[in-house]
Coordinates of C-alpha atoms in Angstrom, one line a residue:
X1 CA 17.9 59.7 118.5
X2 CA 20.9 58.0 120.3
X3 CA 24.3 59.6 119.9
X4 CA 27.3 57.6 121.1
X5 CA 30.5 59.4 121.4
X6 CA 33.7 57.3 121.4
X7 CA 36.6 59.1 123.1
X8 CA 36.2 61.4 126.1
X9 CA 38.7 64.2 125.1
X10 CA 38.1 67.7 123.8
X11 CA 36.3 66.8 120.6
X12 CA 34.2 64.0 122.3
X13 CA 33.1 66.1 125.2
X14 CA 32.2 69.0 122.9
X15 CA 30.2 66.7 120.7
X16 CA 28.4 65.2 123.7
X17 CA 27.4 68.8 124.9
X18 CA 26.2 69.8 121.5
X19 CA 24.2 66.5 121.1
X20 CA 22.6 66.9 124.4
X21 CA 21.7 70.5 123.7
X22 CA 20.0 69.3 120.5
X23 CA 17.9 66.7 122.2
X24 CA 20.0 63.5 121.6
X25 CA 20.2 60.7 124.1
X26 CA 23.9 60.8 124.6
X27 CA 26.4 58.3 125.9
X28 CA 30.3 58.7 126.0
X29 CA 32.6 55.8 126.0
X30 CA 36.4 55.9 126.3
X31 CA 38.7 52.8 126.1
X32 CA 41.3 54.8 128.1
X33 CA 40.9 57.1 131.0
X34 CA 38.9 60.2 130.8
X35 CA 40.6 63.2 132.4
X36 CA 39.0 64.5 135.7
X37 CA 38.2 67.9 134.2
X38 CA 36.3 66.4 131.4
X39 CA 34.5 63.9 133.7
X40 CA 33.3 66.9 135.7
X41 CA 31.9 68.7 132.6
X42 CA 30.0 65.5 131.6
X43 CA 28.5 65.1 135.1
X44 CA 27.5 68.8 135.1
X45 CA 25.7 68.4 131.8
X46 CA 24.0 65.2 133.0
X47 CA 25.7 63.1 130.3
X48 CA 26.2 59.3 131.0
X49 CA 29.8 58.0 130.5
X50 CA 32.1 55.2 131.0
X51 CA 36.0 54.8 130.7
X52 CA 38.6 52.1 130.5
X53 CA 36.1 50.0 128.6
X54 CA 33.6 49.9 125.7
X55 CA 30.3 48.3 126.8
X56 CA 29.0 46.9 123.5
X57 CA 25.3 46.8 124.1
X58 CA 25.3 50.5 125.1
X59 CA 27.2 51.4 121.9
X60 CA 25.9 49.1 119.1
X61 CA 22.3 50.6 119.7
X62 CA 23.4 54.0 118.5
X63 CA 21.7 55.9 115.7
X64 CA 24.9 57.8 115.0
X65 CA 28.4 57.6 116.4
X66 CA 31.0 60.3 116.7
X67 CA 34.5 58.8 116.9
X68 CA 37.5 60.8 118.1
X69 CA 40.2 61.2 115.4
X70 CA 42.7 59.1 117.4
X71 CA 40.7 55.9 117.2
X72 CA 41.7 53.8 114.1
X73 CA 39.1 52.3 111.8
X74 CA 40.7 48.9 112.6
X75 CA 39.5 49.1 116.3
X76 CA 37.1 46.1 116.9
X77 CA 34.3 48.4 118.1
X78 CA 34.4 50.5 114.9
X79 CA 34.3 47.4 112.7
X80 CA 31.3 46.1 114.5
X81 CA 29.5 49.4 114.1
X82 CA 30.3 49.5 110.4
X83 CA 29.0 45.9 110.0
X84 CA 25.7 47.0 111.5
X85 CA 25.5 49.9 109.1
X86 CA 25.6 52.6 111.9
X87 CA 27.1 55.9 110.6
X88 CA 30.5 56.7 112.2
X89 CA 31.3 60.4 111.7
X90 CA 33.8 63.0 113.0
X91 CA 33.1 65.9 115.3
X92 CA 33.5 68.3 112.3
X93 CA 30.7 66.5 110.4
X94 CA 28.3 66.5 113.4
X95 CA 28.9 70.0 114.5
X96 CA 28.8 71.7 111.0
X97 CA 25.2 70.6 110.5
X98 CA 24.2 72.8 113.5
X99 CA 25.7 76.1 112.4
X100 CA 25.3 78.4 109.4
X101 CA 28.8 80.0 110.1
X102 CA 31.3 80.1 107.1
X103 CA 34.2 77.7 107.7
X104 CA 37.7 77.9 106.5
X105 CA 39.1 74.3 106.6
X106 CA 42.9 73.8 106.6
X107 CA 44.8 70.6 106.0
X108 CA 48.1 69.3 105.0
X109 CA 51.0 67.3 106.3
X110 CA 52.9 70.3 107.6
X111 CA 52.3 73.9 108.2
X112 CA 48.6 73.5 108.9
X113 CA 48.8 74.7 112.5
X114 CA 50.9 77.7 111.6
X115 CA 48.6 78.5 108.6
X116 CA 45.5 78.0 110.8
X117 CA 46.9 80.4 113.5
X118 CA 47.9 82.9 110.9
X119 CA 44.5 82.9 109.2
X120 CA 42.8 83.2 112.5
X121 CA 45.1 86.1 113.4
X122 CA 44.4 87.9 110.1
X123 CA 40.7 87.6 110.5
X124 CA 40.5 88.5 114.2
X125 CA 42.8 91.5 113.7
X126 CA 40.4 92.8 111.0
X127 CA 37.7 92.7 113.6
X128 CA 35.8 89.6 112.3
X129 CA 33.7 87.5 114.8
X130 CA 35.7 84.3 114.3
X131 CA 36.3 81.1 116.2
X132 CA 39.3 78.7 116.1
X133 CA 38.9 75.0 116.2
X134 CA 39.3 71.5 114.7
X135 CA 42.6 70.0 115.7
X136 CA 43.6 72.9 117.9
X137 CA 42.0 75.0 120.6
X138 CA 38.5 74.5 121.9
X139 CA 36.2 71.9 120.4
X140 CA 34.3 73.2 117.3
X141 CA 31.2 71.4 118.5
X142 CA 31.4 73.0 121.9
X143 CA 31.8 76.4 120.4
X144 CA 28.8 75.9 118.2
X145 CA 26.8 75.4 121.5
X146 CA 28.2 78.3 123.5
X147 CA 29.6 80.9 121.1
X148 CA 27.9 82.6 118.1
X149 CA 30.7 83.0 115.7
X150 CA 30.1 84.1 112.1
X151 CA 33.1 82.2 110.8
X152 CA 35.4 79.5 112.1
X153 CA 39.0 78.6 111.1
X154 CA 39.4 74.9 111.5
X155 CA 42.6 72.8 111.4
X156 CA 41.6 69.5 109.9
X157 CA 43.7 66.3 110.1
X158 CA 43.2 63.5 107.5
X159 CA 41.6 61.5 110.4
X160 CA 38.9 64.1 110.8
X161 CA 38.3 64.4 107.1
X162 CA 37.9 60.5 107.0
X163 CA 34.8 61.1 109.1
X164 CA 33.0 63.6 106.9
X165 CA 30.0 62.9 104.8
X166 CA 28.4 66.3 103.8
X167 CA 30.7 68.8 105.5
X168 CA 32.2 71.4 103.2
X169 CA 34.4 74.3 103.9
X170 CA 33.6 77.6 102.0
X171 CA 37.4 78.0 101.7
X172 CA 39.7 75.0 101.9
X173 CA 43.5 75.0 102.1
X174 CA 45.8 72.1 101.4
X175 CA 49.3 73.4 102.5
X176 CA 51.3 70.4 101.2
X177 CA 51.2 66.6 101.2
X178 CA 54.1 64.2 102.2
X179 CA 54.0 60.7 103.6
X180 CA 52.7 60.8 107.2
X181 CA 50.5 58.5 109.4
X182 CA 50.9 55.8 106.8
X183 CA 50.4 53.2 109.5
X184 CA 46.7 54.3 109.5
X185 CA 46.4 54.1 105.7
X186 CA 47.6 50.5 105.1
X187 CA 51.0 52.0 104.2
X188 CA 49.6 53.2 101.0
X189 CA 50.5 56.8 100.2
X190 CA 47.6 57.3 97.8
X191 CA 45.0 56.5 100.4
X192 CA 46.5 59.2 102.6
X193 CA 46.6 61.7 99.7
X194 CA 42.9 60.9 98.8
X195 CA 42.1 61.4 102.5
X196 CA 43.4 64.9 102.4
X197 CA 41.4 65.8 99.3
X198 CA 38.2 64.9 101.0
X199 CA 38.3 68.5 102.2
X200 CA 37.1 69.6 98.7
X201 CA 34.8 66.7 97.9
X202 CA 31.6 68.5 98.7
X203 CA 32.7 72.0 97.6
X204 CA 30.6 73.8 94.9
X205 CA 31.4 76.5 92.3
X206 CA 30.8 79.1 95.0
X207 CA 33.7 77.7 97.2
X208 CA 37.5 78.0 97.0
X209 CA 40.4 75.5 97.1
X210 CA 43.8 77.2 97.9
X211 CA 46.8 74.8 97.4
X212 CA 50.5 74.6 97.0
X213 CA 51.3 74.5 93.2
X214 CA 54.8 73.4 93.8
X215 CA 53.7 70.2 95.6
X216 CA 53.9 67.0 93.4
X217 CA 51.3 65.0 95.2
X218 CA 48.8 67.8 94.9
X219 CA 49.5 68.6 91.3
X220 CA 49.2 64.8 90.5
X221 CA 45.8 64.5 92.2
X222 CA 44.4 67.6 90.4
X223 CA 45.5 66.2 87.1
X224 CA 43.6 63.0 87.6
X225 CA 40.6 64.3 89.7
X226 CA 38.2 67.2 89.5
X227 CA 36.7 69.6 92.1
X228 CA 34.0 72.1 91.6
X229 CA 35.7 74.6 93.8
X230 CA 37.5 77.6 92.3
X231 CA 41.2 76.9 92.3
X232 CA 43.7 79.4 94.0
X233 CA 47.3 78.2 93.8
X234 CA 50.3 79.6 95.6
X235 CA 53.9 79.0 94.6
X236 CA 57.5 80.1 95.2
X237 CA 58.2 80.5 91.5
X238 CA 55.1 80.2 89.3
X239 CA 52.8 83.1 88.6
X240 CA 49.1 82.4 88.1
X241 CA 46.5 84.8 87.0
X242 CA 44.5 84.1 90.2
X243 CA 46.6 83.2 93.2
X244 CA 49.9 84.0 95.0
X245 CA 53.6 83.8 94.2
X246 CA 57.0 85.2 95.3
X247 CA 58.9 87.3 92.8
X248 CA 62.3 89.0 93.8
X249 CA 61.5 88.9 97.5
X250 CA 58.0 90.4 97.0
X251 CA 55.0 88.3 97.8
X252 CA 52.2 89.0 95.3
X253 CA 48.6 87.8 95.7
X254 CA 46.0 88.4 93.0
X255 CA 42.4 87.4 93.8
X256 CA 39.1 88.6 92.2
X257 CA 40.9 91.4 90.3
X258 CA 42.5 92.7 93.5
X259 CA 46.2 92.8 94.1
X260 CA 48.3 92.6 97.3
X261 CA 52.0 93.1 97.5
X262 CA 54.5 92.8 100.4
X263 CA 58.2 92.6 100.8
X264 CA 59.0 89.2 102.3
X265 CA 61.6 90.7 104.7
X266 CA 58.7 92.4 106.6
X267 CA 56.8 89.1 107.1
X268 CA 57.3 88.0 110.8
X269 CA 57.7 84.2 109.8
X270 CA 61.0 83.1 108.5
X271 CA 61.9 80.3 105.9
X272 CA 60.6 79.3 102.5
X273 CA 57.9 77.1 103.9
X274 CA 56.6 79.9 106.0
X275 CA 56.3 82.2 102.9
X276 CA 54.0 79.5 101.6
X277 CA 51.9 79.6 104.8
X278 CA 51.8 83.3 104.5
X279 CA 50.6 83.2 100.8
X280 CA 47.8 80.7 101.8
X281 CA 46.6 82.8 104.7
X282 CA 46.8 86.0 102.7
X283 CA 44.7 84.4 100.0
X284 CA 42.0 83.7 102.6
X285 CA 42.2 87.3 103.9
X286 CA 41.6 88.6 100.3
X287 CA 38.7 86.3 99.8
X288 CA 37.3 87.6 103.1
X289 CA 37.8 91.1 101.8
X290 CA 40.1 92.3 104.5
X291 CA 41.9 95.6 103.8
X292 CA 45.6 95.4 102.6
X293 CA 46.8 97.6 105.4
X294 CA 45.4 95.2 108.0
X295 CA 46.9 92.2 106.2
X296 CA 50.3 93.9 106.1
X297 CA 50.2 94.8 109.7
X298 CA 49.0 91.3 110.8
X299 CA 51.7 89.4 108.7
X300 CA 54.4 91.6 110.3
X301 CA 53.3 91.1 113.9
X302 CA 52.4 87.4 113.9
X303 CA 54.0 85.6 116.8
X304 CA 54.3 82.1 115.4
X305 CA 53.3 78.8 116.9
X306 CA 54.7 77.1 120.1
X307 CA 56.9 74.1 119.4
X308 CA 57.3 75.0 115.7
X309 CA 60.8 76.5 115.0
X310 CA 60.4 78.3 118.3
X311 CA 63.6 80.2 119.4
X312 CA 64.0 79.3 123.1
X313 CA 67.2 81.0 124.3
X314 CA 70.7 81.9 123.2
X315 CA 73.2 80.6 125.7
X316 CA 76.9 81.5 125.2
X317 CA 76.0 82.5 121.6
X318 CA 74.4 79.1 120.9
X319 CA 70.8 79.3 119.7
X320 CA 68.4 76.6 121.0
X321 CA 65.4 76.0 118.8
X322 CA 62.3 73.9 119.8
X323 CA 60.7 72.3 116.7
X324 CA 59.0 69.5 118.7
X325 CA 55.9 69.7 116.5
X326 CA 58.0 68.2 113.6
X327 CA 56.6 64.7 113.8
X328 CA 57.5 63.6 110.3
X329 CA 60.4 63.8 107.9
X330 CA 59.0 66.6 105.8
X331 CA 58.6 68.9 108.8
X332 CA 62.2 68.3 109.8
X333 CA 63.3 68.9 106.2
X334 CA 61.9 72.5 106.4
X335 CA 63.6 72.9 109.8
X336 CA 67.1 71.8 108.6
X337 CA 66.6 73.8 105.4
X338 CA 66.2 77.0 107.4
X339 CA 69.4 76.4 109.5
X340 CA 72.2 78.9 108.6
X341 CA 74.8 77.8 111.2
X342 CA 76.4 74.5 112.2
X343 CA 73.7 72.4 113.9
X344 CA 73.4 69.9 116.7
X345 CA 70.3 67.9 115.8
X346 CA 68.2 66.1 118.4
X347 CA 66.0 63.5 116.6
X348 CA 64.1 60.4 117.2
X349 CA 60.9 58.9 118.8
X350 CA 58.2 56.6 117.3
X351 CA 58.9 56.2 113.6
X352 CA 55.8 56.2 111.5
X353 CA 57.5 54.6 108.4
X354 CA 60.0 57.4 107.9
X355 CA 62.5 57.6 104.9
X356 CA 65.3 59.5 106.4
X357 CA 67.3 59.5 103.1
X358 CA 65.3 62.6 102.1
X359 CA 67.3 64.6 104.7
X360 CA 70.7 63.3 103.6
X361 CA 71.9 66.3 101.6
X362 CA 70.8 68.7 104.4
X363 CA 72.4 66.6 107.1
X364 CA 75.7 66.5 105.2
X365 CA 75.7 70.2 104.7
X366 CA 74.5 71.6 108.1
X367 CA 74.6 68.9 110.9
X368 CA 77.8 68.5 113.0
X369 CA 76.3 66.0 115.5
X370 CA 73.3 64.0 116.0
X371 CA 71.6 63.1 119.4
X372 CA 69.1 60.3 119.1
X373 CA 66.3 60.7 121.7
X374 CA 64.2 57.6 121.4
X375 CA 63.7 54.0 122.6
X376 CA 64.8 52.5 119.2
X377 CA 67.2 54.5 117.2
X378 CA 68.5 51.8 114.9
X379 CA 67.1 53.3 111.7
X380 CA 68.5 56.8 112.3
X381 CA 71.9 55.3 113.2
X382 CA 71.9 53.1 110.0
X383 CA 71.2 56.1 107.7
X384 CA 73.4 58.8 109.3
X385 CA 76.1 56.8 111.1
X386 CA 78.7 57.4 108.4
X387 CA 77.6 60.9 107.6
X388 CA 78.2 62.8 110.8
X389 CA 81.3 62.5 113.0
X390 CA 79.4 62.4 116.3
X391 CA 76.3 60.2 117.1
X392 CA 74.9 59.8 120.6
X393 CA 71.9 58.0 122.1
X394 CA 70.1 59.3 125.1
X395 CA 66.7 58.4 126.8
X396 CA 65.7 61.6 128.4
X397 CA 65.5 65.3 127.5
X398 CA 67.9 66.6 130.2
X399 CA 70.7 64.3 128.9
X400 CA 69.9 65.4 125.3
X401 CA 70.2 69.1 126.1
X402 CA 73.3 68.8 128.3
X403 CA 75.0 66.6 125.7
X404 CA 74.1 69.1 123.0
X405 CA 75.6 71.9 125.0
X406 CA 78.9 70.1 125.3
X407 CA 79.0 69.5 121.5
X408 CA 78.5 73.1 120.5
X409 CA 80.8 76.1 119.9
X410 CA 79.9 79.8 119.6
X411 CA 77.7 80.5 116.7
X412 CA 76.1 77.0 116.5
X413 CA 72.5 76.0 116.8
X414 CA 70.9 73.2 118.8
X415 CA 67.7 72.0 117.0
X416 CA 65.1 69.7 118.5
X417 CA 63.3 68.4 115.4
X418 CA 62.4 64.8 116.0
X419 CA 60.8 63.8 112.7
X420 CA 58.9 61.2 114.8
X421 CA 56.0 60.9 117.2
X422 CA 56.7 61.4 120.8
X423 CA 54.9 58.5 122.5
X424 CA 57.9 56.4 123.5
X425 CA 59.3 58.9 126.1
X426 CA 56.7 61.7 126.3
X427 CA 52.9 62.2 126.6
X428 CA 52.8 64.2 123.3
X429 CA 54.8 66.6 121.2
X430 CA 53.8 69.5 123.5
X431 CA 55.2 67.7 126.6
X432 CA 58.4 67.0 124.6
X433 CA 58.7 70.6 123.6
X434 CA 58.0 71.9 127.2
X435 CA 60.7 69.5 128.6
X436 CA 63.2 70.7 126.0
X437 CA 62.5 74.4 126.9
X438 CA 62.8 73.6 130.6
X439 CA 66.1 71.7 130.1
X440 CA 67.5 74.6 128.1
X441 CA 66.5 77.0 130.9
X442 CA 68.2 74.8 133.5
X443 CA 71.6 74.9 131.6

């Protein structure tokens, strides 16, 4: 059996190693450059690879192709593979067939990383033998070869879900759905929503789907479609017989006739959206039969995720917050919503079809100045030009942070929450966040 892996990053290299260990004839091809450390791993495992090209006659003879999530379906090589009827799948689909471990799959437009990390923290603190993978951490496929975990917590993007055929998580979470990556879905929001719901398509009556019951797109899909999974909703207001909700600052979770209660002030994460992430994660912990005392302790000592509403430093009584992971409008909505002081907002980057009007009421209420950090800021300027008194354009992080410092007074907040992808000026959102933190430290 010939396995061709397209993309020589973390998921690609992990898949190649798993394929090789299972006796596949493996070939890795990357249209870009493969990083030196990954090249070395491939060489050490005796896996043939190429980079900066796709040699068609070495690819189109595959029995199965694993495509990295970053490669769009419109890519010429993918079209040719599909024409030939060669199955093109994701790492998750490939790796899941080689493990009996229970998987918890988490998707959503926002909050999926925080929820994934929190679920992992809850299970690990309870002493479970658990791995973390998918969109974060070490490749799932690689862990299936090297580690013998009983369960995995997997963060799943819509791109990874597009490449599944038989994979099903025992517990699925959809944190929320808002327009994102529409450039990859023919600018059709419904295509993107359907893509997220692929997480539940193979689930059976034995499985669970945990979802945000306040989310319009999710509610709408569930009205029109069915899943066999047992539904576990969470909500800020609505009480369900089975599920989670908040009542008078107390989080209540009822699952399988068992109850869990905790005052929200003791939960380490702050903000309404994080209460939702906490409800989703606690629902998983209850399904995995973790003791209430352990859940309580884990929720109160969770550290949060880097680049997601991360408090960097307070300088001259001004708080600097790194929310570089906010790559869409909905994520920035949550960030602005949780600001309680006048805010200087650093925004901009590669726009994925954003509608900034959704932020209008929050910007009017909370933002005193906007710093545009991007190559093309026209859209942001058009929308907010008349709303804030001060609007400045910069093209590097040092200027953005220095300018922000000049515009603040004691008690203000400087918030980096770009609402955009980072590829115009940075390698990725992590690079953008690290540069922000460094620039703040240099003040």
